[in-house]
Short mmCIF file of C-alpha atoms in Angstrom, two decimals:
data_model
loop_
_atom_site.label_atom_id
_atom_site.label_comp_id
_atom_site.label_asym_id
_atom_site.label_seq_id
_atom_site.Cartn_x
_atom_site.Cartn_y
_atom_site.Cartn_z
CA UNK S 1 -149.67 183.44 1.78
CA UNK S 2 -147.08 182.83 4.43
CA UNK S 3 -146.56 186.57 4.81
CA UNK S 4 -150.22 187.15 5.59
CA UNK S 5 -150.28 184.16 7.90
CA UNK S 6 -147.25 185.46 9.71
CA UNK S 7 -148.81 188.90 10.06
CA UNK S 8 -151.95 187.32 11.54
CA UNK S 9 -149.85 185.25 13.95
CA UNK S 10 -147.86 188.30 14.94
CA UNK S 11 -151.10 190.15 15.67
CA UNK S 12 -152.33 187.28 17.78
CA UNK S 13 -148.99 187.20 19.59
CA UNK S 14 -149.09 190.93 20.26
CA UNK S 15 -152.67 190.72 21.52
CA UNK S 16 -151.76 187.78 23.73
CA UNK S 17 -148.73 189.63 25.13
CA UNK S 18 -150.84 192.70 25.78
CA UNK S 19 -153.47 190.48 27.42
CA UNK S 20 -150.91 188.97 29.74
CA UNK S 21 -149.21 192.27 30.40
CA UNK S 22 -152.28 194.38 31.00
CA UNK S 23 -153.39 192.80 34.28
CA UNK S 24 -149.91 193.30 35.79
CA UNK S 25 -149.65 196.74 34.29
CA UNK S 26 -153.19 197.54 35.41
CA UNK S 27 -152.34 196.49 38.97
CA UNK S 28 -149.36 198.84 39.26
CA UNK S 29 -151.11 201.74 37.58
CA UNK S 30 -154.31 201.24 39.59
CA UNK S 31 -152.35 201.22 42.81
CA UNK S 32 -150.62 204.48 41.87
CA UNK S 33 -153.82 206.15 40.66
CA UNK S 34 -155.41 205.26 44.02
CA UNK S 35 -152.44 206.74 45.80
CA UNK S 36 -152.60 209.96 43.74
CA UNK S 37 -156.33 210.16 44.51
CA UNK S 38 -155.56 210.14 48.22
CA UNK S 39 -153.17 213.03 47.51
CA UNK S 40 -156.00 215.11 46.08
CA UNK S 41 -155.79 214.28 42.39
CA UNK S 42 -158.58 212.79 40.30
CA UNK S 43 -160.36 212.62 36.95
CA UNK S 44 -157.19 211.49 35.21
CA UNK S 45 -157.17 212.36 31.54
CA UNK S 46 -155.14 210.69 28.80
CA UNK S 47 -155.62 213.75 26.59
CA UNK S 48 -154.09 216.03 29.21
CA UNK S 49 -151.30 213.50 29.71
CA UNK S 50 -150.59 213.62 26.00
CA UNK S 51 -150.41 217.44 26.01
CA UNK S 52 -148.16 217.40 29.05
CA UNK S 53 -145.86 214.87 27.32
CA UNK S 54 -144.97 217.21 24.46
CA UNK S 55 -145.02 220.54 26.32
CA UNK S 56 -141.58 222.16 26.41
CA UNK S 57 -140.24 223.79 29.55
CA UNK S 58 -137.20 226.05 29.33
CA UNK S 59 -134.46 224.85 31.67
CA UNK S 60 -133.47 227.65 34.03
CA UNK S 61 -129.75 226.82 33.97
CA UNK S 62 -129.07 225.89 30.35
CA UNK S 63 -131.88 227.77 28.59
CA UNK S 64 -132.67 224.69 26.52
CA UNK S 65 -136.24 223.45 26.03
CA UNK S 66 -136.96 220.15 27.74
CA UNK S 67 -139.92 217.82 27.44
CA UNK S 68 -140.75 214.16 27.93
CA UNK S 69 -140.83 213.57 24.17
CA UNK S 70 -137.28 214.88 23.82
CA UNK S 71 -135.98 211.47 24.86
CA UNK S 72 -139.05 209.25 24.60
CA UNK S 73 -140.40 210.71 21.29
CA UNK S 74 -144.12 211.30 20.77
CA UNK S 75 -144.68 207.81 19.36
CA UNK S 76 -144.50 205.68 22.48
CA UNK S 77 -144.34 202.50 20.46
CA UNK S 78 -140.90 203.44 19.20
CA UNK S 79 -137.51 203.44 20.87
CA UNK S 80 -136.24 206.72 22.24
CA UNK S 81 -132.77 208.05 22.92
CA UNK S 82 -131.29 209.59 26.05
CA UNK S 83 -130.66 213.27 25.25
CA UNK S 84 -127.29 213.34 26.98
CA UNK S 85 -125.82 209.86 26.91
CA UNK S 86 -127.34 208.66 23.66
CA UNK S 87 -128.46 205.41 25.27
CA UNK S 88 -131.35 203.72 23.51
CA UNK S 89 -134.54 203.88 25.56
CA UNK S 90 -136.93 201.02 24.96
CA UNK S 91 -140.51 201.87 23.95
CA UNK S 92 -142.80 203.23 26.65
CA UNK S 93 -146.02 201.71 25.27
CA UNK S 94 -146.98 198.53 27.19
CA UNK S 95 -148.45 197.16 23.96
CA UNK S 96 -144.97 196.76 22.49
CA UNK S 97 -142.95 196.63 25.70
CA UNK S 98 -144.89 194.60 28.28
CA UNK S 99 -142.26 195.35 30.95
CA UNK S 100 -143.49 198.96 31.18
CA UNK S 101 -145.74 200.08 34.06
CA UNK S 102 -145.31 196.84 35.98
CA UNK S 103 -143.32 198.03 38.99
CA UNK S 104 -144.66 200.75 41.29
CA UNK S 105 -141.23 201.54 42.72
CA UNK S 106 -139.67 201.85 39.27
CA UNK S 107 -142.43 204.12 37.98
CA UNK S 108 -142.04 206.45 40.96
CA UNK S 109 -138.25 206.45 40.63
CA UNK S 110 -138.39 207.52 36.98
CA UNK S 111 -141.08 210.12 37.69
CA UNK S 112 -138.90 211.52 40.45
CA UNK S 113 -135.74 211.65 38.36
CA UNK S 114 -137.19 212.69 35.02
CA UNK S 115 -139.68 215.31 36.30
CA UNK S 116 -136.87 217.11 38.11
CA UNK S 117 -134.66 217.12 35.02
CA UNK S 118 -137.40 218.04 32.58
CA UNK S 119 -139.48 220.51 34.59
CA UNK S 120 -137.03 221.55 37.26
CA UNK S 121 -139.54 220.40 39.87
CA UNK S 122 -141.44 217.30 40.94
CA UNK S 123 -144.58 216.38 39.03
CA UNK S 124 -147.93 216.79 40.75
CA UNK S 125 -150.00 213.66 41.44
CA UNK S 126 -152.47 214.92 38.81
CA UNK S 127 -149.76 215.18 36.15
CA UNK S 128 -148.39 211.75 36.98
CA UNK S 129 -151.86 210.21 36.88
CA UNK S 130 -152.64 211.79 33.52
CA UNK S 131 -149.40 210.52 32.02
CA UNK S 132 -149.89 207.01 33.42
CA UNK S 133 -153.38 206.79 31.97
CA UNK S 134 -152.06 208.04 28.64
CA UNK S 135 -149.16 205.56 28.51
CA UNK S 136 -151.36 202.66 29.60
CA UNK S 137 -153.55 203.18 26.56
CA UNK S 138 -150.68 202.96 24.09
CA UNK D 1 -61.30 179.88 5.98
CA UNK D 2 -62.13 180.50 2.36
CA UNK D 3 -60.82 183.98 2.27
CA UNK D 4 -59.38 185.97 -0.55
CA UNK D 5 -58.34 189.57 -0.67
CA UNK D 6 -60.31 191.94 -2.80
CA UNK D 7 -57.42 192.47 -5.11
CA UNK D 8 -57.40 188.76 -6.02
CA UNK D 9 -59.29 187.58 -9.01
CA UNK D 10 -62.53 187.05 -7.10
CA UNK D 11 -63.93 184.72 -9.65
CA UNK D 12 -66.06 184.70 -12.70
CA UNK D 13 -69.06 182.52 -11.97
CA UNK D 14 -71.88 182.72 -9.50
CA UNK D 15 -72.34 179.98 -6.96
CA UNK D 16 -75.07 179.61 -4.38
CA UNK D 17 -73.78 180.61 -0.94
CA UNK D 18 -77.03 181.15 0.98
CA UNK D 19 -79.57 178.34 0.90
CA UNK D 20 -83.26 179.18 0.61
CA UNK D 21 -84.16 178.69 4.31
CA UNK D 22 -81.38 181.08 5.36
CA UNK D 23 -82.58 183.73 2.93
CA UNK D 24 -86.22 183.34 3.88
CA UNK D 25 -85.26 183.45 7.53
CA UNK D 26 -83.47 186.73 6.84
CA UNK D 27 -86.29 188.45 4.97
CA UNK D 28 -89.06 187.10 7.18
CA UNK D 29 -87.13 188.43 10.16
CA UNK D 30 -86.86 191.82 8.44
CA UNK D 31 -90.61 191.83 7.78
CA UNK D 32 -91.48 190.75 11.32
CA UNK D 33 -89.12 193.30 12.86
CA UNK D 34 -90.63 196.06 10.72
CA UNK D 35 -94.11 194.91 11.73
CA UNK D 36 -93.02 195.04 15.37
CA UNK D 37 -91.77 198.55 14.94
CA UNK D 38 -94.92 199.90 13.38
CA UNK D 39 -97.29 198.22 15.84
CA UNK D 40 -95.51 199.22 19.05
CA UNK D 41 -97.35 201.56 21.40
CA UNK D 42 -100.69 201.08 19.65
CA UNK D 43 -103.13 199.12 21.79
CA UNK D 44 -105.36 198.67 18.76
CA UNK D 45 -102.67 196.59 17.05
CA UNK D 46 -101.30 194.69 20.02
CA UNK D 47 -102.37 191.33 18.63
CA UNK D 48 -100.38 192.01 15.44
CA UNK D 49 -97.41 193.04 17.56
CA UNK D 50 -97.68 189.87 19.61
CA UNK D 51 -98.03 187.71 16.51
CA UNK D 52 -94.93 189.29 14.96
CA UNK D 53 -93.18 188.56 18.27
CA UNK D 54 -94.13 184.86 18.09
CA UNK D 55 -92.96 184.85 14.47
CA UNK D 56 -89.58 186.29 15.48
CA UNK D 57 -89.29 183.76 18.29
CA UNK D 58 -89.95 180.88 15.89
CA UNK D 59 -87.57 182.31 13.29
CA UNK D 60 -84.79 182.61 15.86
CA UNK D 61 -85.36 179.05 17.05
CA UNK D 62 -85.19 177.89 13.45
CA UNK D 63 -82.00 179.85 12.84
CA UNK D 64 -80.31 178.29 15.83
CA UNK D 65 -81.23 174.81 14.57
CA UNK D 66 -80.14 175.77 11.07
CA UNK D 67 -76.86 176.98 12.51
CA UNK D 68 -76.11 173.32 13.19
CA UNK D 69 -78.14 171.51 10.53
CA UNK D 70 -78.03 173.96 7.63
CA UNK D 71 -75.76 174.13 4.63
CA UNK D 72 -72.10 175.10 4.86
CA UNK D 73 -72.33 178.89 5.08
CA UNK D 74 -75.45 178.84 7.26
CA UNK D 75 -73.67 176.84 9.96
CA UNK D 76 -72.34 178.67 12.97
CA UNK D 77 -69.07 176.74 12.57
CA UNK D 78 -68.42 178.54 9.28
CA UNK D 79 -68.51 181.95 10.92
CA UNK D 80 -67.47 181.22 14.50
CA UNK D 81 -64.97 184.06 14.68
CA UNK D 82 -63.72 185.34 17.99
CA UNK D 83 -64.55 188.86 19.11
CA UNK D 84 -60.95 189.95 18.46
CA UNK D 85 -61.19 188.75 14.85
CA UNK D 86 -64.45 190.62 14.48
CA UNK D 87 -62.97 193.84 15.80
CA UNK D 88 -59.87 193.41 13.68
CA UNK D 89 -61.98 192.92 10.56
CA UNK D 90 -64.02 195.98 11.38
CA UNK D 91 -60.94 198.18 11.86
CA UNK D 92 -59.34 196.86 8.67
CA UNK D 93 -62.54 197.52 6.77
CA UNK D 94 -62.72 201.08 8.08
CA UNK D 95 -59.09 201.53 7.03
CA UNK D 96 -60.01 200.44 3.52
CA UNK D 97 -58.45 196.98 3.72
CA UNK D 98 -61.42 194.66 3.38
CA UNK D 99 -60.76 190.94 3.44
CA UNK D 100 -63.32 189.09 1.37
CA UNK D 101 -65.17 186.09 2.80
CA UNK D 102 -67.55 184.08 0.71
CA UNK D 103 -69.71 183.44 3.79
CA UNK D 104 -70.15 185.84 6.70
CA UNK D 105 -67.08 187.90 7.46
CA UNK D 106 -65.89 188.18 11.11
CA UNK D 107 -67.49 191.59 11.68
CA UNK D 108 -70.73 190.51 10.03
CA UNK D 109 -70.83 187.34 12.08
CA UNK D 110 -70.84 189.40 15.24
CA UNK D 111 -73.76 191.45 14.07
CA UNK D 112 -75.56 188.16 13.43
CA UNK D 113 -74.83 186.77 16.88
CA UNK D 114 -75.79 190.12 18.38
CA UNK D 115 -79.07 190.27 16.49
CA UNK D 116 -79.91 186.68 17.44
CA UNK D 117 -79.23 187.37 21.12
CA UNK D 118 -81.02 190.73 21.18
CA UNK D 119 -83.94 189.25 19.25
CA UNK D 120 -84.31 186.40 21.73
CA UNK D 121 -84.09 188.79 24.69
CA UNK D 122 -86.66 191.10 23.12
CA UNK D 123 -89.08 188.23 22.54
CA UNK D 124 -88.73 186.94 26.09
CA UNK D 125 -89.10 190.38 27.68
CA UNK D 126 -92.05 191.06 25.38
CA UNK D 127 -93.86 187.95 26.59
CA UNK D 128 -93.07 188.89 30.19
CA UNK D 129 -94.42 192.40 29.60
CA UNK D 130 -97.60 191.01 28.08
CA UNK D 131 -97.99 188.56 30.97
CA UNK D 132 -97.32 191.20 33.62
CA UNK D 133 -98.42 194.67 32.51
CA UNK D 134 -101.47 193.30 30.67
CA UNK D 135 -101.90 189.96 32.43
CA UNK D 136 -102.37 188.34 29.02
CA UNK D 137 -100.63 185.70 26.94
CA UNK D 138 -98.83 182.48 27.89
CA UNK D 139 -96.85 184.11 30.72
CA UNK D 140 -99.94 185.70 32.28
CA UNK D 141 -99.51 185.99 36.02
CA UNK D 142 -95.74 185.36 36.03
CA UNK D 143 -95.22 188.99 37.04
CA UNK D 144 -97.40 191.62 38.66
CA UNK D 145 -98.51 194.75 36.82
CA UNK D 146 -95.69 196.93 38.17
CA UNK D 147 -92.93 194.38 37.41
CA UNK D 148 -94.45 193.85 33.99
CA UNK D 149 -94.27 197.58 33.31
CA UNK D 150 -90.61 197.68 34.35
CA UNK D 151 -89.78 194.74 32.07
CA UNK D 152 -91.67 196.62 29.37
CA UNK D 153 -89.12 199.41 29.60
CA UNK D 154 -86.30 196.86 29.25
CA UNK D 155 -88.16 195.39 26.26
CA UNK D 156 -88.24 198.79 24.64
CA UNK D 157 -84.52 199.43 25.21
CA UNK D 158 -83.68 196.00 23.79
CA UNK D 159 -85.75 196.74 20.68
CA UNK D 160 -83.96 200.06 20.22
CA UNK D 161 -80.60 198.32 20.65
CA UNK D 162 -81.68 195.85 18.01
CA UNK D 163 -82.57 198.68 15.67
CA UNK D 164 -79.16 200.26 16.29
CA UNK D 165 -77.47 196.96 15.50
CA UNK D 166 -79.57 196.66 12.33
CA UNK D 167 -78.26 200.07 11.32
CA UNK D 168 -74.67 198.95 11.95
CA UNK D 169 -75.34 195.75 10.01
CA UNK D 170 -76.64 197.77 7.05
CA UNK D 171 -73.63 200.04 7.22
CA UNK D 172 -71.35 197.00 7.24
CA UNK D 173 -73.14 195.49 4.25
CA UNK D 174 -72.78 198.79 2.41
CA UNK D 175 -69.05 199.08 3.13
CA UNK D 176 -68.36 195.44 2.26
CA UNK D 177 -70.43 195.70 -0.91
CA UNK D 178 -68.37 198.67 -2.05
CA UNK D 179 -65.10 196.98 -1.20
CA UNK D 180 -66.08 193.76 -2.96
CA UNK D 181 -67.87 195.49 -5.85
CA UNK D 182 -70.76 193.10 -5.30
CA UNK D 183 -74.25 193.93 -4.04
CA UNK D 184 -74.37 191.79 -0.91
CA UNK D 185 -77.99 192.63 -0.14
CA UNK D 186 -78.89 191.29 -3.57
CA UNK D 187 -76.91 188.16 -2.73
CA UNK D 188 -79.16 187.62 0.25
CA UNK D 189 -82.08 187.66 -2.21
CA UNK D 190 -80.62 185.53 -4.98
CA UNK D 191 -78.41 183.46 -2.70
CA UNK D 192 -75.47 183.65 -5.10
CA UNK D 193 -72.10 185.33 -5.01
CA UNK D 194 -69.27 185.51 -7.51
CA UNK D 195 -66.67 182.89 -6.64
CA UNK D 196 -63.47 181.41 -8.05
CA UNK D 197 -63.81 178.16 -9.92
CA UNK D 198 -62.54 176.09 -7.03
CA UNK D 199 -65.63 176.85 -4.91
CA UNK D 200 -68.65 174.60 -4.79
CA UNK D 201 -72.02 176.14 -4.16
CA UNK D 202 -74.48 174.84 -1.59
CA UNK D 203 -77.88 173.24 -2.24
CA UNK D 204 -81.08 175.26 -2.16
CA UNK D 205 -82.82 172.98 0.40
CA UNK D 206 -86.17 174.09 -1.01
CA UNK D 207 -88.30 171.59 0.98
CA UNK D 208 -87.19 173.16 4.27
CA UNK D 209 -87.95 176.64 2.93
CA UNK D 210 -91.36 175.42 1.81
CA UNK D 211 -91.99 173.95 5.26
CA UNK D 212 -91.05 177.34 6.77
CA UNK D 213 -93.54 179.11 4.56
CA UNK D 214 -96.27 176.60 5.36
CA UNK D 215 -95.56 176.89 9.07
CA UNK D 216 -95.72 180.70 8.88
CA UNK D 217 -99.00 180.58 6.94
CA UNK D 218 -100.48 178.02 9.33
CA UNK D 219 -99.38 180.09 12.30
CA UNK D 220 -100.92 183.26 10.86
CA UNK D 221 -104.17 181.44 10.09
CA UNK D 222 -104.29 179.92 13.58
CA UNK D 223 -103.61 183.26 15.26
CA UNK D 224 -105.88 185.46 13.15
CA UNK D 225 -108.65 183.03 12.19
CA UNK D 226 -111.02 184.84 14.59
CA UNK D 227 -111.07 187.84 12.26
CA UNK D 228 -112.30 185.66 9.38
CA UNK D 229 -115.22 184.40 11.46
CA UNK D 230 -116.16 187.83 12.85
CA UNK D 231 -119.39 189.57 11.89
CA UNK D 232 -120.41 193.19 12.58
CA UNK D 233 -122.67 191.96 15.38
CA UNK D 234 -120.08 189.54 16.74
CA UNK D 235 -116.71 191.26 16.34
CA UNK D 236 -113.52 189.39 17.07
CA UNK D 237 -111.74 190.24 20.30
CA UNK D 238 -108.18 188.88 20.13
CA UNK D 239 -107.51 189.03 23.87
CA UNK D 240 -109.71 187.51 26.52
CA UNK D 241 -109.87 187.55 30.27
CA UNK D 242 -112.22 186.08 32.85
CA UNK D 243 -115.49 188.07 33.13
CA UNK D 244 -115.48 190.73 35.83
CA UNK D 245 -117.72 190.67 38.88
CA UNK D 246 -121.23 191.84 38.06
CA UNK D 247 -124.03 193.22 40.21
CA UNK D 248 -127.72 193.25 39.26
CA UNK D 249 -128.49 196.52 41.08
CA UNK D 250 -125.48 198.20 39.49
CA UNK D 251 -126.43 197.07 35.99
CA UNK D 252 -130.04 198.12 36.46
CA UNK D 253 -129.49 201.51 38.09
CA UNK D 254 -126.43 202.71 36.16
CA UNK D 255 -127.46 200.94 32.97
CA UNK D 256 -130.83 202.71 33.05
CA UNK D 257 -129.31 205.88 31.59
CA UNK D 258 -125.90 204.94 30.20
CA UNK D 259 -123.41 202.11 29.81
CA UNK D 260 -123.14 200.54 33.27
CA UNK D 261 -119.41 201.30 33.53
CA UNK D 262 -117.66 198.75 35.66
CA UNK D 263 -116.51 200.22 38.99
CA UNK D 264 -112.92 199.18 38.21
CA UNK D 265 -112.50 202.21 35.93
CA UNK D 266 -112.39 204.67 38.87
CA UNK D 267 -110.98 204.60 42.40
CA UNK D 268 -113.32 203.75 45.27
CA UNK D 269 -113.12 207.35 46.53
CA UNK D 270 -114.56 208.53 43.22
CA UNK D 271 -117.56 206.22 43.54
CA UNK D 272 -118.07 207.31 47.15
CA UNK D 273 -118.24 210.91 46.02
CA UNK D 274 -120.49 210.14 43.05
CA UNK D 275 -122.95 208.28 45.26
CA UNK D 276 -122.83 210.93 47.99
CA UNK D 277 -123.64 213.50 45.33
CA UNK D 278 -126.32 211.41 43.66
CA UNK D 279 -128.77 214.30 43.92
CA UNK D 280 -126.62 216.25 41.46
CA UNK D 281 -125.27 213.57 39.17
CA UNK D 282 -123.95 215.56 36.18
CA UNK D 283 -127.02 217.76 36.23
CA UNK D 284 -129.50 215.11 37.25
CA UNK D 285 -131.08 214.13 40.54
CA UNK D 286 -130.88 210.33 40.66
CA UNK D 287 -133.27 210.21 43.62
CA UNK D 288 -132.02 206.76 44.65
CA UNK D 289 -133.29 205.36 47.94
CA UNK D 290 -130.84 204.60 50.75
CA UNK D 291 -131.01 200.85 50.25
CA UNK D 292 -130.08 201.15 46.56
CA UNK D 293 -127.28 203.60 47.31
CA UNK D 294 -125.88 201.17 49.90
CA UNK D 295 -125.96 198.28 47.42
CA UNK D 296 -124.22 200.37 44.75
CA UNK D 297 -121.70 201.63 47.29
CA UNK D 298 -120.81 198.13 48.48
CA UNK D 299 -120.25 196.87 44.94
CA UNK D 300 -118.23 199.92 43.92
CA UNK D 301 -115.96 199.81 46.98
CA UNK D 302 -115.26 196.09 46.55
CA UNK D 303 -114.51 196.39 42.83
CA UNK D 304 -113.04 199.87 42.38
CA UNK D 305 -109.80 200.49 40.50
CA UNK D 306 -107.89 199.43 43.63
CA UNK D 307 -109.03 195.86 42.95
CA UNK D 308 -106.70 195.86 39.90
CA UNK D 309 -109.24 193.64 38.17
CA UNK D 310 -108.07 194.77 34.72
CA UNK D 311 -104.92 196.35 33.27
CA UNK D 312 -106.92 199.58 32.99
CA UNK D 313 -107.89 199.43 36.67
CA UNK D 314 -104.26 199.08 37.64
CA UNK D 315 -103.21 201.97 35.44
CA UNK D 316 -105.97 204.23 36.78
CA UNK D 317 -105.11 203.32 40.35
CA UNK D 318 -101.35 203.71 39.97
CA UNK D 319 -101.39 206.95 37.98
CA UNK D 320 -104.11 208.89 39.80
CA UNK D 321 -102.70 211.03 42.63
CA UNK D 322 -104.12 210.05 46.02
CA UNK D 323 -105.54 213.56 46.44
CA UNK D 324 -107.39 213.51 43.13
CA UNK D 325 -110.99 212.37 42.99
CA UNK D 326 -111.84 212.04 39.29
CA UNK D 327 -115.60 211.86 38.76
CA UNK D 328 -115.28 210.80 35.14
CA UNK D 329 -112.70 208.46 33.69
CA UNK D 330 -112.02 211.20 31.11
CA UNK D 331 -110.67 213.37 33.93
CA UNK D 332 -107.90 210.93 34.75
CA UNK D 333 -104.34 211.53 33.68
CA UNK D 334 -104.15 208.01 32.24
CA UNK D 335 -107.24 208.44 30.07
CA UNK D 336 -105.95 211.73 28.68
CA UNK D 337 -102.54 210.21 28.01
CA UNK D 338 -104.01 207.25 26.14
CA UNK D 339 -106.41 209.31 24.04
CA UNK D 340 -104.05 212.19 23.23
CA UNK D 341 -103.35 210.93 19.72
CA UNK D 342 -106.99 210.67 18.65
CA UNK D 343 -107.66 213.35 16.07
CA UNK D 344 -110.74 215.51 15.72
CA UNK D 345 -112.24 213.37 12.95
CA UNK D 346 -112.00 210.28 15.14
CA UNK D 347 -113.74 212.08 17.98
CA UNK D 348 -116.47 213.23 15.61
CA UNK D 349 -117.10 209.60 14.79
CA UNK D 350 -117.34 208.54 18.41
CA UNK D 351 -118.58 211.38 20.57
CA UNK D 352 -122.26 210.56 20.21
CA UNK D 353 -121.50 207.46 22.16
CA UNK D 354 -119.76 206.64 25.35
CA UNK D 355 -116.68 204.39 25.68
CA UNK D 356 -118.59 201.76 23.72
CA UNK D 357 -118.28 203.92 20.61
CA UNK D 358 -114.79 202.42 20.16
CA UNK D 359 -114.19 199.87 22.93
CA UNK D 360 -115.98 196.68 21.97
CA UNK D 361 -115.67 195.41 25.55
CA UNK D 362 -116.72 198.65 27.31
CA UNK D 363 -119.87 197.02 28.66
CA UNK D 364 -117.88 194.14 30.09
CA UNK D 365 -115.48 196.68 31.60
CA UNK D 366 -112.32 194.84 30.54
CA UNK D 367 -111.02 197.52 28.09
CA UNK D 368 -108.46 195.15 26.62
CA UNK D 369 -106.04 196.02 23.84
CA UNK D 370 -107.16 194.72 20.46
CA UNK D 371 -110.84 195.32 21.29
CA UNK D 372 -110.74 198.87 19.91
CA UNK D 373 -112.28 200.01 16.62
CA UNK D 374 -112.41 203.79 16.40
CA UNK D 375 -115.97 204.76 15.57
CA UNK D 376 -116.69 201.24 14.41
CA UNK D 377 -118.46 199.95 17.48
CA UNK D 378 -121.19 202.59 17.14
CA UNK D 379 -123.82 200.46 15.37
CA UNK D 380 -123.68 197.94 18.20
CA UNK D 381 -124.20 200.75 20.71
CA UNK D 382 -127.32 201.84 18.87
CA UNK D 383 -128.94 198.49 19.42
CA UNK D 384 -130.93 198.09 22.63
CA UNK D 385 -129.51 195.52 24.96
#
């Protein structure tokens, strides 16, 4: 009895958290999507974002395959692990980690740093938009 | 003096010569000295070393009191021989003419006075070393790091001298035992020696011995009780210092990818270089904006190793050549020196993690002795902050 009640409460809590988080999250993502649109991108697709997330790129220097999911895993609701330092990376999905996608500056910083390491180049506005739309839905 | 030559009839019955407190003092001192010896030079065991030091200090204090208040043969007055008598006894003994004493003989008495004095000096210099070189313990701050290190060398020489005197003492006991045909080490256990009928033994004074044991147990409990209360998530750190300066930008930016190592682990020039080269930070472009770099720079310069905020900071600062710019703490001479004895298996246990794989206080940046569990801190590092 109590177990089921707890599960229901937890669901309500999660929904409530998502409800509170989504407007903030939506604001930051919307602002960035608008910005990417002015840079020529558009028609952002979560499906393409998902493909991009798990697509390996061979690093020119080390020869090792790199991809977003290497550290963040493909299940964005779970914790990831930094490939080099081993540091635990908290879940990307805003549904379990409401702090995600709330700060425009932070999002751009991590895109800048992680795209360069993973792809060896900066991400295009289209790629960033696709990924943001994908993450927002998790 | 109650002396008799070995050729005399030395007696036929056993009488108690050493009371219980004297014997327990002796063997507790042996145990504490051995503990000291096997915990020296190992930062992981410094709290055990320090506890054994307190124990020795208390034992010596007790022995001095007992030298006035104890039973007949425990009193200093019963073996207050002059240095010339001591030397004479030693030479006679070496020449095969041993003069039997029921209590301490003149040569033995000098090894006792020597051990008491060396022990006291070792305890005092140990506390000064702890207070200076580590800035810990009751004498924290009495000396600076450098002075503390120098006293540490004296401490070490005193301990070695004590060990040498212990060796001489053992040799003396061996020679006297052979000359007297009586196992004197065993006498220090049983308390009895063979004596002529005219000698009266001393009392056991068991209550005092019991009080000693209770005091030792209470002291051990008081000192180590933190270990009993520790849990895997809340390990016990025997040494504590005031928290180091923190910076929100530092914790956020550095802590985003790895343990936000406190700036005190590297010289300011190292941080300057790391921040200047932020676009190639160990294979990654940090892409930090100027404002963030400035904030990180200011914090690092103010709290670099030169600040001597921790014993580690002082060591890094004082052992890194001015021309060297280590970009990782593992490049420093001091780090290599301190980790040289770690074997491959230990590294296997820890290498998935950073300093926090073993140093329980790596995140706080204090890197104190006693807060080290090789490979044991890993589960905590797995947990998100």
